Amino acid sequence: MLFADSGLSDASISVLLAIWSLTSVVFEVPSGALADRFSRRSCLVASGVLQALGHAAWVVFPSFWGFAAGFVLWGLGGTLQSGSFEALLYDGLAANGDEDRYGQLNARVDTIELISQVPVAVIATVLFSHGGYELAGWISVVMCLGASVIALWFPEPERGGDEDDGELGYLATLKEGLRASVPIKRAVLAVALVYAIDAFEEYFTLLAQDWHVPTVWVPMATIGVPLMGAAGASLGGRLPFRGWVLFASGALLIVAAWLAVPLAIVLLGLFYGLYRFVLVHVETELQHRISSDARATVTSVAAIGSEFVAFAVYGLWVLGSAFAVGVLVLVVAFVVRRQ
């Protein structure tokens, strides 16, 4: 919404999102190896700082190039978090012999993350009403820095590994992670394809605008979408995977795009709930299959694959909006089911 109200077209917004993805493509795997070689907790701390700087760039320089710089910083921060958090969580559980609980705990993390968007939507409405995008932007900076402070307190289990320091040890870790991805390539591919669909979440507010919801009410109108996502993620940690679920989510998105009215947001929420159900399952399956110490690097390999597919999501938005993305979801569902 900030980009659109700053005069950027849908094509320009998609270019910005592509810059964000390109940053992740370049730095995703190297940052995963960095977390494996040194400290996953430190990577999470740095992640919050970089994302705070990204939001600050948007507020201070509200133009295409300012937004682009912000996305590069945000992308760098995102790569430091991606893989690091999952590896820190899984290895922390494994240190106590509780790795079987990863799926349930990962689902709980996703659920809390999505539910937290509800109070955030309310706060965003209040902030926008009183201080516009600038006030909301600075509060976002503070929140990112707060996340870094919290990450400082995360426990990090000791890990064995190469005793060599510096570049040689880092390169060895990077190579180990890449090699470890090959035997479990099907699980890596499933995460890459399914996780890429989440790039569409960036367009939810634009969809609400396109479906004739006034700008000031967009956060409240879309408040049910993360709630449905939270419900799906929560069920993902309790119920077994069903191959038809992702097909159903794509069909719901196509119907919502065809209706293109405010009430279609309900179908959008159902789509997102079913999608998050599947995402929890494929992410959990990947973590269980990783046997290497370079866990963050292997997870980052899946994440970099998702970035390439995300480019297709951005392009389909420009060409055919939500309808075309729904077709892509059906294609991904077919491929994942065959895995």
Coordinates of C-alpha atoms in Angstrom, one line a residue:
M1 CA 0.0 0.0 0.0
L2 CA 2.9 2.4 0.8
F3 CA 4.4 1.7 -2.6
A4 CA 1.1 2.1 -4.5
D5 CA 0.2 5.3 -2.6
S6 CA 3.7 6.6 -3.4
G7 CA 2.8 6.5 -7.1
L8 CA 4.4 3.1 -8.1
S9 CA 2.6 0.9 -10.6
D10 CA 1.9 -2.8 -10.1
A11 CA 4.8 -3.5 -12.4
S12 CA 7.2 -1.3 -10.3
I13 CA 6.0 -3.0 -7.1
S14 CA 6.7 -6.4 -8.7
V15 CA 10.2 -5.2 -9.7
L16 CA 10.8 -4.2 -6.0
L17 CA 9.7 -7.6 -4.8
A18 CA 11.9 -9.2 -7.5
I19 CA 14.9 -7.2 -6.1
W20 CA 14.0 -8.5 -2.7
S21 CA 14.0 -12.1 -4.0
L22 CA 17.2 -11.5 -6.0
T23 CA 19.0 -10.4 -2.8
S24 CA 17.8 -13.6 -1.1
V25 CA 19.0 -15.7 -4.1
V26 CA 22.5 -14.2 -3.9
F27 CA 22.9 -14.4 -0.1
E28 CA 20.6 -17.2 1.1
V29 CA 23.0 -20.2 1.0
P30 CA 26.1 -18.2 2.1
S31 CA 24.2 -16.9 5.1
G32 CA 23.1 -20.4 6.0
A33 CA 26.7 -21.6 6.0
L34 CA 27.6 -18.6 8.1
A35 CA 25.1 -19.6 10.7
D36 CA 26.3 -23.2 10.6
R37 CA 30.0 -22.3 10.8
F38 CA 29.7 -19.6 13.5
S39 CA 26.5 -18.7 15.5
R40 CA 22.9 -19.1 14.5
R41 CA 21.8 -16.8 17.4
S42 CA 24.1 -14.0 16.2
C43 CA 22.7 -14.3 12.7
L44 CA 19.2 -13.8 14.2
V45 CA 20.3 -10.7 16.1
A46 CA 21.9 -9.2 12.9
S47 CA 18.8 -10.1 11.0
G48 CA 16.6 -7.8 13.1
V49 CA 19.1 -4.9 12.8
L50 CA 19.3 -5.1 9.0
Q51 CA 15.5 -5.3 8.7
A52 CA 15.1 -2.2 10.9
L53 CA 17.5 -0.3 8.6
G54 CA 15.4 -1.5 5.7
H55 CA 12.2 0.0 7.1
A56 CA 14.0 3.2 8.0
A57 CA 15.1 3.5 4.4
W58 CA 11.5 3.3 3.3
V59 CA 10.5 6.1 5.7
V60 CA 13.4 8.4 4.9
F61 CA 13.5 7.9 1.2
P62 CA 9.9 7.1 0.0
S63 CA 10.8 6.6 -3.7
F64 CA 11.5 3.7 -5.9
W65 CA 15.3 3.7 -5.1
G66 CA 14.7 4.2 -1.4
F67 CA 12.2 1.3 -1.4
A68 CA 14.8 -0.8 -3.4
A69 CA 17.5 -0.1 -0.9
G70 CA 15.1 -1.0 1.9
F71 CA 14.3 -4.3 0.2
V72 CA 18.0 -5.1 -0.2
L73 CA 18.6 -4.6 3.6
W74 CA 15.4 -6.5 4.4
G75 CA 16.5 -9.3 2.1
L76 CA 19.9 -9.5 3.8
G77 CA 18.2 -9.7 7.1
G78 CA 15.8 -12.3 5.9
T79 CA 18.6 -14.6 4.7
L80 CA 20.3 -14.4 8.1
Q81 CA 17.1 -15.5 9.7
S82 CA 16.1 -18.2 7.1
G83 CA 17.6 -21.5 8.1
S84 CA 19.2 -20.1 11.3
F85 CA 15.9 -20.2 13.2
E86 CA 14.8 -23.7 12.1
A87 CA 18.3 -25.1 12.8
L88 CA 18.5 -23.5 16.2
L89 CA 15.0 -24.8 17.1
Y90 CA 15.6 -28.4 15.8
D91 CA 19.1 -28.8 17.3
G92 CA 17.9 -27.3 20.6
L93 CA 15.2 -30.0 20.7
A94 CA 17.6 -32.7 19.5
A95 CA 20.0 -31.8 22.3
N96 CA 17.3 -33.1 24.8
G97 CA 16.2 -36.0 22.6
D98 CA 13.0 -34.2 21.7
E99 CA 13.4 -33.8 17.9
D100 CA 10.1 -35.6 17.4
R101 CA 8.4 -32.6 18.8
Y102 CA 9.7 -30.3 16.1
G103 CA 6.6 -30.5 13.9
Q104 CA 4.3 -29.6 16.7
L105 CA 6.5 -26.8 18.0
N106 CA 7.2 -25.4 14.5
A107 CA 3.4 -25.3 13.9
R108 CA 3.0 -23.5 17.2
V109 CA 5.6 -20.9 16.2
D110 CA 3.8 -20.4 12.9
T111 CA 0.5 -20.1 14.6
I112 CA 1.7 -17.4 17.1
E113 CA 3.4 -15.5 14.2
L114 CA 0.1 -15.4 12.3
I115 CA -2.1 -14.6 15.2
S116 CA 0.1 -11.7 16.2
Q117 CA -0.9 -10.1 12.9
V118 CA -4.3 -9.5 14.4
P119 CA -3.3 -6.9 17.0
V120 CA -0.8 -5.6 14.6
A121 CA -3.6 -4.9 12.1
V122 CA -5.5 -3.0 14.7
I123 CA -2.4 -1.0 15.7
A124 CA -1.6 -0.3 12.0
T125 CA -5.1 1.1 11.5
V126 CA -4.6 3.5 14.5
L127 CA -1.1 4.5 13.5
F128 CA -2.1 5.1 9.9
S129 CA -5.0 7.2 11.0
H130 CA -2.9 9.4 13.3
G131 CA 0.6 9.5 11.6
G132 CA 0.3 7.9 8.2
Y133 CA 3.0 5.6 6.8
E134 CA 5.8 7.5 8.5
L135 CA 4.6 6.7 12.0
A136 CA 3.9 3.1 11.1
G137 CA 7.3 2.8 9.6
W138 CA 9.2 4.1 12.6
I139 CA 7.3 1.7 14.9
S140 CA 8.3 -1.1 12.5
V141 CA 11.9 -0.1 13.0
V142 CA 11.5 -0.3 16.8
M143 CA 9.8 -3.7 16.5
C144 CA 12.7 -5.1 14.4
L145 CA 15.3 -3.9 16.9
G146 CA 13.2 -5.4 19.7
A147 CA 13.3 -8.8 18.0
S148 CA 17.1 -8.6 17.9
V149 CA 17.2 -7.9 21.7
I150 CA 15.0 -11.0 22.3
A151 CA 17.2 -13.1 20.0
L152 CA 20.1 -12.3 22.3
W153 CA 18.5 -14.5 25.0
F154 CA 18.0 -17.5 22.8
P155 CA 19.9 -20.6 24.1
E156 CA 22.3 -22.1 21.5
P157 CA 23.5 -25.7 22.0
E158 CA 27.1 -26.5 21.4
R159 CA 27.9 -28.1 18.1
G160 CA 30.8 -30.2 16.9
G161 CA 32.5 -29.4 13.6
D162 CA 35.7 -28.6 11.8
E163 CA 38.2 -27.0 14.1
D164 CA 39.7 -24.8 11.3
D165 CA 38.9 -21.1 11.6
G166 CA 38.2 -18.5 9.0
E167 CA 37.6 -19.0 5.3
L168 CA 38.6 -22.6 5.0
G169 CA 36.2 -23.7 7.8
Y170 CA 33.4 -21.6 6.3
L171 CA 33.9 -23.1 2.8
A172 CA 34.0 -26.6 4.2
T173 CA 30.7 -26.0 5.9
L174 CA 29.2 -24.5 2.7
K175 CA 30.2 -27.5 0.7
E176 CA 28.9 -30.0 3.3
G177 CA 25.5 -28.3 3.3
L178 CA 25.3 -28.4 -0.5
R179 CA 26.3 -32.1 -0.6
A180 CA 23.8 -33.0 2.1
S181 CA 21.0 -31.5 0.1
V182 CA 21.4 -34.0 -2.8
P183 CA 20.2 -37.2 -1.1
I184 CA 17.0 -35.5 0.2
K185 CA 16.4 -33.4 -2.9
R186 CA 12.7 -34.4 -3.1
A187 CA 12.1 -32.9 0.4
V188 CA 14.1 -29.8 -0.5
L189 CA 12.1 -29.4 -3.7
A190 CA 8.8 -29.7 -1.9
V191 CA 9.7 -27.0 0.6
A192 CA 11.0 -24.7 -2.2
L193 CA 7.8 -25.0 -4.2
V194 CA 5.4 -24.7 -1.4
Y195 CA 7.2 -22.0 0.5
A196 CA 7.4 -19.9 -2.7
I197 CA 3.6 -19.5 -2.7
D198 CA 3.9 -17.4 0.5
A199 CA 5.3 -14.6 -1.7
F200 CA 1.7 -14.0 -2.7
E201 CA 1.0 -12.9 0.8
E202 CA 2.7 -9.6 0.0
Y203 CA -0.3 -8.8 -2.4
F204 CA -3.1 -9.4 0.1
T205 CA -3.6 -5.8 0.9
L206 CA -3.5 -4.8 -2.8
L207 CA -6.1 -7.5 -3.4
A208 CA -8.4 -5.9 -0.8
Q209 CA -8.0 -2.5 -2.5
D210 CA -8.7 -4.1 -5.9
W211 CA -11.8 -5.7 -4.4
H212 CA -13.1 -2.2 -3.4
V213 CA -12.1 -2.1 0.3
P214 CA -11.2 1.5 1.4
T215 CA -7.5 1.9 2.2
V216 CA -8.0 2.8 5.8
W217 CA -10.0 -0.3 6.4
V218 CA -7.8 -2.7 4.5
P219 CA -5.9 -3.9 7.7
M220 CA -9.2 -4.7 9.5
A221 CA -10.8 -6.3 6.4
T222 CA -7.9 -8.7 5.9
I223 CA -7.6 -9.5 9.7
G224 CA -9.2 -12.9 9.2
V225 CA -6.6 -14.1 6.6
P226 CA -3.8 -14.6 9.1
L227 CA -6.3 -16.1 11.6
M228 CA -7.2 -18.7 9.1
G229 CA -3.5 -19.2 8.3
A230 CA -2.9 -19.7 12.0
A231 CA -5.7 -22.3 12.2
G232 CA -4.2 -24.2 9.3
A233 CA -0.7 -24.1 10.7
S234 CA -2.0 -25.3 14.1
L235 CA -3.8 -28.2 12.5
G236 CA -0.7 -29.0 10.5
G237 CA 1.1 -29.9 13.7
R238 CA -1.7 -32.3 14.7
L239 CA -3.2 -33.9 11.6
P240 CA -1.5 -36.0 8.9
F241 CA -0.8 -34.6 5.5
R242 CA -3.5 -35.0 2.8
G243 CA -2.5 -34.5 -0.9
W244 CA -5.8 -32.9 -1.9
V245 CA -5.4 -30.0 0.6
L246 CA -3.1 -27.8 -1.6
F247 CA -5.3 -28.5 -4.6
A248 CA -8.3 -27.2 -2.7
S249 CA -6.5 -24.1 -1.7
G250 CA -5.6 -23.2 -5.3
A251 CA -9.3 -23.8 -6.3
L252 CA -10.5 -21.4 -3.6
L253 CA -8.0 -18.7 -4.7
I254 CA -9.2 -19.0 -8.3
V255 CA -12.9 -18.6 -7.2
A256 CA -12.0 -15.6 -5.0
A257 CA -10.2 -13.9 -7.9
W258 CA -13.1 -14.5 -10.2
L259 CA -15.6 -13.0 -7.7
A260 CA -13.4 -9.9 -6.9
V261 CA -15.7 -8.5 -4.3
P262 CA -15.0 -7.7 -0.6
L263 CA -16.6 -11.0 0.6
A264 CA -14.1 -12.9 -1.5
I265 CA -11.6 -12.1 1.3
V266 CA -13.3 -15.0 3.2
L267 CA -12.2 -17.4 0.4
L268 CA -8.7 -15.8 0.5
G269 CA -8.5 -16.7 4.2
L270 CA -9.6 -20.3 3.5
F271 CA -7.0 -20.6 0.8
Y272 CA -4.3 -19.3 3.2
G273 CA -5.3 -21.6 6.0
L274 CA -5.1 -24.7 3.8
Y275 CA -1.8 -23.5 2.4
R276 CA -0.2 -23.0 5.8
F277 CA -1.4 -26.5 6.8
V278 CA 0.7 -28.0 3.9
L279 CA 3.7 -25.7 4.6
V280 CA 4.0 -27.0 8.2
H281 CA 4.1 -30.5 6.9
V282 CA 6.7 -30.1 4.2
E283 CA 9.0 -28.0 6.4
T284 CA 8.8 -30.6 9.2
E285 CA 9.5 -33.4 6.8
L286 CA 12.7 -31.6 5.5
Q287 CA 14.1 -31.1 9.0
H288 CA 13.6 -34.7 9.9
R289 CA 15.5 -35.8 6.8
I290 CA 18.5 -33.6 7.4
S291 CA 21.3 -35.6 9.0
S292 CA 24.2 -33.2 8.4
D293 CA 25.5 -30.7 10.9
A294 CA 25.1 -28.0 8.2
R295 CA 21.3 -27.9 8.9
A296 CA 20.9 -24.2 8.3
T297 CA 22.7 -24.4 5.0
V298 CA 20.5 -27.3 3.7
T299 CA 17.4 -25.3 4.8
S300 CA 18.8 -22.3 3.0
V301 CA 19.1 -24.4 -0.2
A302 CA 15.4 -25.0 -0.1
A303 CA 14.8 -21.3 0.6
I304 CA 16.8 -20.2 -2.4
G305 CA 14.8 -22.6 -4.6
S306 CA 11.7 -20.9 -3.3
E307 CA 13.0 -17.5 -4.3
F308 CA 13.3 -18.6 -7.9
V309 CA 9.7 -19.8 -7.9
A310 CA 8.7 -16.6 -6.2
F311 CA 9.8 -14.7 -9.3
A312 CA 7.0 -16.6 -11.1
V313 CA 4.5 -15.4 -8.5
Y314 CA 5.5 -11.8 -9.0
G315 CA 5.3 -12.1 -12.8
L316 CA 1.9 -13.9 -12.6
W317 CA 0.6 -11.0 -10.5
V318 CA 1.4 -8.6 -13.2
L319 CA 0.0 -10.8 -16.0
G320 CA -3.1 -12.2 -14.4
S321 CA -3.3 -11.2 -10.7
A322 CA -4.7 -13.7 -8.2
F323 CA -6.3 -15.9 -10.8
A324 CA -2.9 -16.8 -12.4
V325 CA -1.4 -17.4 -9.0
G326 CA -4.2 -19.8 -8.2
V327 CA -3.3 -21.8 -11.3
L328 CA 0.3 -21.9 -10.2
V329 CA -0.8 -23.3 -6.8
L330 CA -2.6 -26.1 -8.6
V331 CA 0.6 -26.9 -10.6
V332 CA 2.7 -26.9 -7.4
A333 CA 0.1 -29.2 -5.7
F334 CA 0.4 -31.7 -8.6
V335 CA 4.2 -31.7 -8.3
V336 CA 4.3 -32.0 -4.5
R337 CA 1.8 -34.8 -4.5
R338 CA 4.0 -36.8 -6.9
Q339 CA 6.9 -36.3 -4.5

